[in-house]
Coordinates of N, CA and C in Angstrom, one line a residue:
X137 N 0.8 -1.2 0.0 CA 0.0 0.0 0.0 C 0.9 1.3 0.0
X138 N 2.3 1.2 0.0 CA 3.7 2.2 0.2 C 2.8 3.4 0.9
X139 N 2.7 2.4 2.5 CA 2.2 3.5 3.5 C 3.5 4.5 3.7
X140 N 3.5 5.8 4.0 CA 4.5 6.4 4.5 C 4.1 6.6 6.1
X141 N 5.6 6.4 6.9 CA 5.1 7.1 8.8 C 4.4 6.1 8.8
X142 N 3.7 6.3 9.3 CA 2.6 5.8 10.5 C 3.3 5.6 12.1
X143 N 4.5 6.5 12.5 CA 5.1 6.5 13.8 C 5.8 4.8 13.6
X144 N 6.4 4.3 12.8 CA 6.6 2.8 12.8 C 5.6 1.6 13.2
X145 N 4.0 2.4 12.5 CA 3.2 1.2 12.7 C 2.2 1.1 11.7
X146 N 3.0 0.9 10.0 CA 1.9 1.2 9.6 C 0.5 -0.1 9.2
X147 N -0.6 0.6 9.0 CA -1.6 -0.5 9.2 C -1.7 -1.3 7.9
X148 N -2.6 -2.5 8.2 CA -2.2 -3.7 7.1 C -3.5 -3.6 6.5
X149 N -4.3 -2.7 6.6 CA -5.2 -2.5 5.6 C -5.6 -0.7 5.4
X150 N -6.3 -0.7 3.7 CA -6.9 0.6 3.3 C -7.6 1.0 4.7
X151 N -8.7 0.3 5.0 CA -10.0 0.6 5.8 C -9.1 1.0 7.1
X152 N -8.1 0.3 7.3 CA -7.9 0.5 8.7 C -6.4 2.1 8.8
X153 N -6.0 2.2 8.0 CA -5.4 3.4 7.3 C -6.2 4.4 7.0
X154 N -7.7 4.7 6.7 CA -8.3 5.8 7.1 C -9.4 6.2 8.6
X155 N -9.3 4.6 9.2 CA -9.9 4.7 10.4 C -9.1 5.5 11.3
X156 N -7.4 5.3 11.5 CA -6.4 6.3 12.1 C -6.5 7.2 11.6
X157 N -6.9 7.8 10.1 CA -6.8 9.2 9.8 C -7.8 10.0 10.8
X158 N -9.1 9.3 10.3 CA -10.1 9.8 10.9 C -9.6 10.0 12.7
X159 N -9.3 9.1 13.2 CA -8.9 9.1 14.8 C -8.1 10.1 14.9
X160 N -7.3 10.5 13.9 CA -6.1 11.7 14.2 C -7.0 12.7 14.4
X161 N -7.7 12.8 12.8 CA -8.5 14.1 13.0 C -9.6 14.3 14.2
X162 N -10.2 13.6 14.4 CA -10.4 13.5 15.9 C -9.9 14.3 16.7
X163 N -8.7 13.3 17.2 CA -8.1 14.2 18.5 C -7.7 15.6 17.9
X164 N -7.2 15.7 17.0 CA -6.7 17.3 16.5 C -8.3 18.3 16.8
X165 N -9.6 17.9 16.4 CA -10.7 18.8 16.8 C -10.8 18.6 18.2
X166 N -10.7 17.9 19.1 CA -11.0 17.9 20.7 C -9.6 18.5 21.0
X167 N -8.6 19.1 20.2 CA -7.8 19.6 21.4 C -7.5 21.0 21.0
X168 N -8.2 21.3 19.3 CA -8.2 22.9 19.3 C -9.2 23.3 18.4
X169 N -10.0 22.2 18.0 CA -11.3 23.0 17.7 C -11.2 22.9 15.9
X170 N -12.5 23.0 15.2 CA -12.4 22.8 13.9 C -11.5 23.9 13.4
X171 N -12.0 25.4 13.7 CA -11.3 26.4 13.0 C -9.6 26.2 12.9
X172 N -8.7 25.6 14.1 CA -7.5 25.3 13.9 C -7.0 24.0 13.7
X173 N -7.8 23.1 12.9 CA -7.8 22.0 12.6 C -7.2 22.5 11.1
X174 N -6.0 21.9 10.2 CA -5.9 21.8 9.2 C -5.5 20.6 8.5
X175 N -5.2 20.1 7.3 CA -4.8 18.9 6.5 C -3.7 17.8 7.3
X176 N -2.8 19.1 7.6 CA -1.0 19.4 7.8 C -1.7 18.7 9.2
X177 N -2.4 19.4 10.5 CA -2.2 19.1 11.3 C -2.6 17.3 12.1
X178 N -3.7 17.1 10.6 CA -4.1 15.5 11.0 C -3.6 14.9 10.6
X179 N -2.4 15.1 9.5 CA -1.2 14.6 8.8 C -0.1 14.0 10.2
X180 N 0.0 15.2 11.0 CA 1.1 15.1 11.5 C 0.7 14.4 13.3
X181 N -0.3 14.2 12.9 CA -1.1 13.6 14.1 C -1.0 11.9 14.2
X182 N -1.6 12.0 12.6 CA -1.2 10.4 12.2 C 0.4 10.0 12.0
X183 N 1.1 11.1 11.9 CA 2.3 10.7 11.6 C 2.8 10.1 10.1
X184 N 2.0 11.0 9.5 CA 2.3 10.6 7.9 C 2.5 11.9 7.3
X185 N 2.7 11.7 5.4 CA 2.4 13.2 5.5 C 1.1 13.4 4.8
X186 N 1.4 14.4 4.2 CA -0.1 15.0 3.7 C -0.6 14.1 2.5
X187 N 0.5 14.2 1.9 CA 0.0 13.0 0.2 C -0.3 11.8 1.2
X188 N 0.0 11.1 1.7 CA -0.6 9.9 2.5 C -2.4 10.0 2.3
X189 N -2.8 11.9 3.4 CA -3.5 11.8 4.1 C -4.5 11.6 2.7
X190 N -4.0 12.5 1.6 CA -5.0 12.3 0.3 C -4.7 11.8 -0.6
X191 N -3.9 9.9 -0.1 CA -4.3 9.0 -0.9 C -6.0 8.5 -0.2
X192 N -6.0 8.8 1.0 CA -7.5 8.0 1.0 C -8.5 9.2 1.6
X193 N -8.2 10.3 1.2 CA -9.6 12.0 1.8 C -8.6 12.7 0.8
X194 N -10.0 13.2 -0.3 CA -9.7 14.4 -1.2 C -9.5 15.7 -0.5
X195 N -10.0 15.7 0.8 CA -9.6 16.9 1.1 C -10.0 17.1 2.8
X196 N -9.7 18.2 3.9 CA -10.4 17.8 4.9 C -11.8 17.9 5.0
X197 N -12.4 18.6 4.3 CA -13.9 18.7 4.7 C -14.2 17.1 4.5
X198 N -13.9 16.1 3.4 CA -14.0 14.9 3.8 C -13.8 13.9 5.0
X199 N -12.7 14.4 5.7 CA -12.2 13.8 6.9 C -12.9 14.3 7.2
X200 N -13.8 15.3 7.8 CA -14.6 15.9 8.5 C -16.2 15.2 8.9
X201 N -16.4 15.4 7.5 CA -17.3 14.1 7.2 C -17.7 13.2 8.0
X202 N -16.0 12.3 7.6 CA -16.1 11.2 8.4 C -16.0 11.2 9.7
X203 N -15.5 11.6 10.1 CA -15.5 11.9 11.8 C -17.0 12.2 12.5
X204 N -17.8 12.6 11.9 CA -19.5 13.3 12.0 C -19.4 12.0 11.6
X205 N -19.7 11.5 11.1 CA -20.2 10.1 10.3 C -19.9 8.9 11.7
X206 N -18.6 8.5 12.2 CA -18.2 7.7 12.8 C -19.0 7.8 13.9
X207 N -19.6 8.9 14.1 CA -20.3 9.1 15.8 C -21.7 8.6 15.7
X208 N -22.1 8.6 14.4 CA -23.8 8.4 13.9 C -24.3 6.8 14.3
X209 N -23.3 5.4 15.1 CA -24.1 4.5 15.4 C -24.3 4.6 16.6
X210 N -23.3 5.5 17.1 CA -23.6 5.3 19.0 C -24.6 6.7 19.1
X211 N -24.6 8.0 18.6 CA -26.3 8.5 18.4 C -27.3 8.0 18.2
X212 N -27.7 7.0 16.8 CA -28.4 6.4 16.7 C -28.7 5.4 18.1
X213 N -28.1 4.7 18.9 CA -28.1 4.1 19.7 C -29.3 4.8 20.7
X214 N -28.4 6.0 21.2 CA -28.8 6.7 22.5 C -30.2 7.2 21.9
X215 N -30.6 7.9 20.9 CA -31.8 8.0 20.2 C -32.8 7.3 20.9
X216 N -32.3 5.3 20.0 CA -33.2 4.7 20.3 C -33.8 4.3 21.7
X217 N -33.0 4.3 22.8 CA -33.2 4.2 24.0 C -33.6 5.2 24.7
X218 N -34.0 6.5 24.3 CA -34.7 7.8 24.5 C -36.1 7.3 24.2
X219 N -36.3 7.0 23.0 CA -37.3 6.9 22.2 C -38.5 6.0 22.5
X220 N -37.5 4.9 23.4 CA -38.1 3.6 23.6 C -39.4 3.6 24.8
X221 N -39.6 4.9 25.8 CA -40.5 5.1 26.4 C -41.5 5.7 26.0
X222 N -41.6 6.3 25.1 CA -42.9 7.0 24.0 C -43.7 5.8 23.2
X223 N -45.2 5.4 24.2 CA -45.4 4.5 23.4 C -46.4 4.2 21.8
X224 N -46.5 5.8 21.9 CA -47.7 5.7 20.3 C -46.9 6.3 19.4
X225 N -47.4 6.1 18.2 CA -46.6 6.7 16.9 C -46.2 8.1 17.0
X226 N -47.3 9.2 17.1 CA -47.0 10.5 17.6 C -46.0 10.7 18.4
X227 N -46.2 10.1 19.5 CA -45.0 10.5 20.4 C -43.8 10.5 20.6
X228 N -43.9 9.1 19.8 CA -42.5 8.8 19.0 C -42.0 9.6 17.8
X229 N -42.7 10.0 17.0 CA -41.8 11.2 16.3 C -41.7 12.4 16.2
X230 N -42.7 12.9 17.6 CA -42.9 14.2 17.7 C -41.0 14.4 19.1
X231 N -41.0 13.3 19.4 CA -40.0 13.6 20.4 C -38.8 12.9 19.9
X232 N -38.5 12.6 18.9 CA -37.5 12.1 17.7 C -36.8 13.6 17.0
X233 N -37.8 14.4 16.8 CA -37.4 15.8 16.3 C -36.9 16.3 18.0
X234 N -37.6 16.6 18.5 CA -37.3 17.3 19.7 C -36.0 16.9 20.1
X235 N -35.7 15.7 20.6 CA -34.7 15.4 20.9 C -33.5 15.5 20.5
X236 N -33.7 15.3 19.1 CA -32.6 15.5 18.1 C -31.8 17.1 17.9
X237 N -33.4 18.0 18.1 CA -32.5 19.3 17.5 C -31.9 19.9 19.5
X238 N -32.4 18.8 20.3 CA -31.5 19.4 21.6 C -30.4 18.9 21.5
X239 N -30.5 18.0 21.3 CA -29.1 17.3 21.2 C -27.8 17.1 20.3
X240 N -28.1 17.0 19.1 CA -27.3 17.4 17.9 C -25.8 18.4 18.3
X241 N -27.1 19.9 18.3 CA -25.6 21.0 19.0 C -24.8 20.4 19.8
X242 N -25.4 20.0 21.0 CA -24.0 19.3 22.1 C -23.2 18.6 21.6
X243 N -23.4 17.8 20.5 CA -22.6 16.4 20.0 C -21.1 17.0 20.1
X244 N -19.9 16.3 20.4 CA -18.8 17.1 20.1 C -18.4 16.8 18.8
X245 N -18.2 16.5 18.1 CA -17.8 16.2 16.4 C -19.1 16.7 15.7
X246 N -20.6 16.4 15.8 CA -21.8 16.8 14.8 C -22.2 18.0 15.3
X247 N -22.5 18.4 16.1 CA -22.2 19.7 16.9 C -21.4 20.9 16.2
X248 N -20.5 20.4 16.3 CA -19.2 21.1 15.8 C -19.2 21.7 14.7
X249 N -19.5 20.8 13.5 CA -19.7 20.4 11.9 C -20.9 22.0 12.0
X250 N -21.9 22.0 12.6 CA -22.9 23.1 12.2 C -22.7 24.2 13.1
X251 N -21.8 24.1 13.7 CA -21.9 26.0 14.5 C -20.3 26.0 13.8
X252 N -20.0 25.4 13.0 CA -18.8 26.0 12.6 C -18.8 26.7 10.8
X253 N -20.4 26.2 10.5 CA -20.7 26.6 9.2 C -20.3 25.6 8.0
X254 N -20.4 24.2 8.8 CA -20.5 23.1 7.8 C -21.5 22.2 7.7
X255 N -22.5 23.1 8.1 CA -23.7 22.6 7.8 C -23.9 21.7 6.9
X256 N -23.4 22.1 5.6 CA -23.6 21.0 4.6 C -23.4 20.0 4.7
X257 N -22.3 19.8 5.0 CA -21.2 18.6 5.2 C -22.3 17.1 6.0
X258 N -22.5 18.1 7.0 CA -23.6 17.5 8.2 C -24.9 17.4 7.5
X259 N -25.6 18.2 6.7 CA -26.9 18.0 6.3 C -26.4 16.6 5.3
X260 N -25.4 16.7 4.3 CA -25.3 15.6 3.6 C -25.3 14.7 4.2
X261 N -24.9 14.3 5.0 CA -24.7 12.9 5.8 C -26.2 12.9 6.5
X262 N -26.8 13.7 7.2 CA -28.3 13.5 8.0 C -29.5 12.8 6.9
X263 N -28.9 13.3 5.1 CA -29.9 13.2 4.5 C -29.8 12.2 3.3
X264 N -28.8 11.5 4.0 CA -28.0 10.4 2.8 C -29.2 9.1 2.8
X265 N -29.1 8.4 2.2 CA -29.7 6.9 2.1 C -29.0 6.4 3.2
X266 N -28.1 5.9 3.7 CA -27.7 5.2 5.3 C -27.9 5.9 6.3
X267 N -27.9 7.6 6.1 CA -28.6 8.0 7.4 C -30.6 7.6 7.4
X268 N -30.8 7.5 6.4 CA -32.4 7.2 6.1 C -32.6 5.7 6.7
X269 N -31.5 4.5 6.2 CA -31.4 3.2 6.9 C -31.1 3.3 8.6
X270 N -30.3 4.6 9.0 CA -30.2 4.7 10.5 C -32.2 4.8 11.1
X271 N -32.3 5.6 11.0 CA -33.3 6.3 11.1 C -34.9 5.3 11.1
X272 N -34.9 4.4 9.5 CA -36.0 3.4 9.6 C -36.0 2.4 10.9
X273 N -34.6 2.2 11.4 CA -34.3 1.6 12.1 C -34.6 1.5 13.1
X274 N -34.2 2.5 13.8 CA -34.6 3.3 15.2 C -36.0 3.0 15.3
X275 N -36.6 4.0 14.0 CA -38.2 3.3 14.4 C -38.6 2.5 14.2
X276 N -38.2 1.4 13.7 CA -38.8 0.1 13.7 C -38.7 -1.4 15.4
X277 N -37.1 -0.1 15.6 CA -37.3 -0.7 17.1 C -38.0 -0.2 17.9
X278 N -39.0 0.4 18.1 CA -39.5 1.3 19.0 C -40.5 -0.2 19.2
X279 N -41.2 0.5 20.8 CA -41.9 -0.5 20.7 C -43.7 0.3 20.5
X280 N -43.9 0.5 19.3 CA -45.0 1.3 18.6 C -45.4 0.4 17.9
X281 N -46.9 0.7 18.2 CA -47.7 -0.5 16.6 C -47.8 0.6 15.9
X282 N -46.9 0.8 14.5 CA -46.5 1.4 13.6 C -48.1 1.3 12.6
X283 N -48.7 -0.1 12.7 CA -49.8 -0.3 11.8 C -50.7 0.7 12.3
X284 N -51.0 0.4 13.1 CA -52.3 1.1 13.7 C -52.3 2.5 13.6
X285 N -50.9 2.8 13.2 CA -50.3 4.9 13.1 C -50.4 4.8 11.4
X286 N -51.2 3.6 10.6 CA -51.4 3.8 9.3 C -49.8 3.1 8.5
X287 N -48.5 3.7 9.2 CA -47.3 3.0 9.0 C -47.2 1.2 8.7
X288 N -47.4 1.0 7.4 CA -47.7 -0.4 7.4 C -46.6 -1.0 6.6
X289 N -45.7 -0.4 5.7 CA -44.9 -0.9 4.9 C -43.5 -0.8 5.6
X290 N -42.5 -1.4 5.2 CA -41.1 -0.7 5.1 C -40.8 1.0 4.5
X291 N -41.5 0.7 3.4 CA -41.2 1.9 2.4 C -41.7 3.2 3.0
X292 N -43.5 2.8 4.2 CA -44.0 4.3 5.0 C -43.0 4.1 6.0
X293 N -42.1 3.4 6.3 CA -41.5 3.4 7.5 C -40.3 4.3 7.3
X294 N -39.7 3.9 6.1 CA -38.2 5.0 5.5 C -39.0 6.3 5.2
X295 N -40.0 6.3 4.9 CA -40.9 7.5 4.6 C -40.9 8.9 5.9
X296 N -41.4 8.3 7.0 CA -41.6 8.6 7.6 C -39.8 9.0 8.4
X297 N -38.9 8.1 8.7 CA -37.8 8.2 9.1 C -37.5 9.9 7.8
X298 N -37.8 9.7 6.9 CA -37.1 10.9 6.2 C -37.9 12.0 6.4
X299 N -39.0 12.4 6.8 CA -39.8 13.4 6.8 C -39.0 14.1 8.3
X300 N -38.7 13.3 9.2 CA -38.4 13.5 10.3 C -37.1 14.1 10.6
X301 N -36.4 13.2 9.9 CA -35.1 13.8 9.8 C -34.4 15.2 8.8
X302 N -35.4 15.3 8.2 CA -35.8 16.6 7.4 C -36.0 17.7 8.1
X303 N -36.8 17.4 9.1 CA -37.8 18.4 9.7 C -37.0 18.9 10.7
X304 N -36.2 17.5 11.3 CA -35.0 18.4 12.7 C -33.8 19.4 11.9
X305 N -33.4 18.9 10.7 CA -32.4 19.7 10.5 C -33.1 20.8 9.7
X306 N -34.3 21.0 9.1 CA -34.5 22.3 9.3 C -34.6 22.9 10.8
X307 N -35.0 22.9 11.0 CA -34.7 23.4 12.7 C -33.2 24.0 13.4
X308 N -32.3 23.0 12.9 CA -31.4 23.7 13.4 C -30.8 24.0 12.1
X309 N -30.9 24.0 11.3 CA -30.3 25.0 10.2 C -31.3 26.5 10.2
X310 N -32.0 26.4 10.5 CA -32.7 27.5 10.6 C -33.3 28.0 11.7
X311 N -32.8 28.1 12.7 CA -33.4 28.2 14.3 C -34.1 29.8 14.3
X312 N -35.4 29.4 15.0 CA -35.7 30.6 14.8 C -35.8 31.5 16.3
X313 N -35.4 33.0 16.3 CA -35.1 33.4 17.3 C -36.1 34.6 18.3
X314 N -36.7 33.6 19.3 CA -35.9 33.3 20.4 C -36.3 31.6 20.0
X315 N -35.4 30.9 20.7 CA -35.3 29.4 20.1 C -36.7 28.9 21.2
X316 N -37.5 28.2 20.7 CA -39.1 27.7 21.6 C -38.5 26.7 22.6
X317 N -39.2 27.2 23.6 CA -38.6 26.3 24.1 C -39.6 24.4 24.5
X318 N -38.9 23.7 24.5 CA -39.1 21.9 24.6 C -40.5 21.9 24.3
X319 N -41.5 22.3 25.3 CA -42.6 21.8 24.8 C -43.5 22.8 23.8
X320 N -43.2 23.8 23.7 CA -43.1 24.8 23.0 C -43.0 24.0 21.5
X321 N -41.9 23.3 20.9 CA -41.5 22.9 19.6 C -42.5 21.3 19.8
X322 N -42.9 20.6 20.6 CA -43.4 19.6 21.0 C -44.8 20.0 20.3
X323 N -45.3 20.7 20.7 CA -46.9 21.3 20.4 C -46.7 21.3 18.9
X324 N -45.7 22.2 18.5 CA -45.6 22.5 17.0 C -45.5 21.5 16.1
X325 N -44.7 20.5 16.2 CA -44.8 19.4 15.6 C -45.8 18.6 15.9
X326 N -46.3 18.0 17.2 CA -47.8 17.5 17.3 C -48.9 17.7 16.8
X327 N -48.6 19.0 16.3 CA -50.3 19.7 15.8 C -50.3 19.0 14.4
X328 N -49.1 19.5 13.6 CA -48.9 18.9 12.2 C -49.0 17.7 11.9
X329 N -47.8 16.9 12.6 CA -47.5 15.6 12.4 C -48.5 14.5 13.1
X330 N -49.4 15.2 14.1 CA -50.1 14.3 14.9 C -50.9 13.6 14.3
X331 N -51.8 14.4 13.6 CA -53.1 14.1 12.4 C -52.5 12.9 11.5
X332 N -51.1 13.3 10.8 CA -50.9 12.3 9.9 C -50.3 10.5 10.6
X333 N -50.5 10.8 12.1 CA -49.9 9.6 12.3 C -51.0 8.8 13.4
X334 N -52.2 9.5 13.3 CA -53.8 9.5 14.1 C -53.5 10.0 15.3
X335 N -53.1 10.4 15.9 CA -52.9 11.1 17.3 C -52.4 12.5 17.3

């Protein structure tokens, strides 16, 4: 793979050669933050150099990417186990948005990505097909009878996972000010989304 560096360890696969990249860039954002994060510095983190770092990321907003990306199964996780107490359809995706747009900002890597003005970066990934498979997911573990909320297929199930995930990141792409507060945005989404899910 004519890895260069890697501190004398370099890895015996592609996959596992941009998993350290990603880990470098990592630690480089938890110890000075995206705006002083550069190519050079997750280069020199991993202990390679830069052409290394873009044999496998065209650039850092890619590494960036991924790093948001790498955090999205153990969110999805904590999601689900939030979620898991809401027992009717409504509830469950009226407090799916809620939760999301409280939580998102704190994330320290997803977080990061949108108060830093890479929104995009972050919307791309929230609105990709594998974030849509995160998302059908979650709600299909819930324990909601999805039928009886009209949700009968797979296909209203990804349906619905996308409307949702839509709806939080408008929210926080577009917050509006003064920001409503919890049950405030609860109401707002209930009134709309309630009807279409019978509650």
């Amino acid at each position: 793979m004519g890895h260069h560096g890697w501190r004398g360890n370099p890895p015996g696969t592609e996959d596992e050669a941009r998993r350290r990249i990603v880990e470098a860039a990592t630690a480089c954002l938890d110890r000075v933050g995206l705006a002083k994060t550069s190519l050079s510095d997750v280069a020199a983190e991993a202990g390679v150099t830069r052409q290394t770092v873009y044999r496998y990321f065209p650039g850092l907003k890619d590494i960036l990417r991924a790093v948001g990306l790498a955090g999205v199964e153990e969110f999805a996780g904590r999601m689900e186990r939030h979620l898991a107490s809401f027992g009717t359809a409504t509830e469950a995706a009226v407090e799916s948005v809620v939760w999301a747009v409280r939580t998102v900002p704190a994330e320290p890597h997803l977080g990061l990505l949108l108060q830093a003005g890479e929104a995009d970066f972050f919307t791309d990934g929230v609105i990709s097909p594998l974030a849509f498979s995160f998302g059908t997911r979650i709600l299909r573990n819930l324990p909601v009878d999805w039928a009886a909320a009209g949700v009968t297929t797979e296909e209203d199930l990804r349906g619905l996972a996308e409307i949702l995930m839509r709806l939080f990141m408008s929210f926080l792409q577009h917050p509006t000010t003064p920001p409503p507060a919890d049950d405030e945005l609860r109401a707002l989404v209930r009134r709309w989304l309630g009807p279409a899910l019978g509650g």
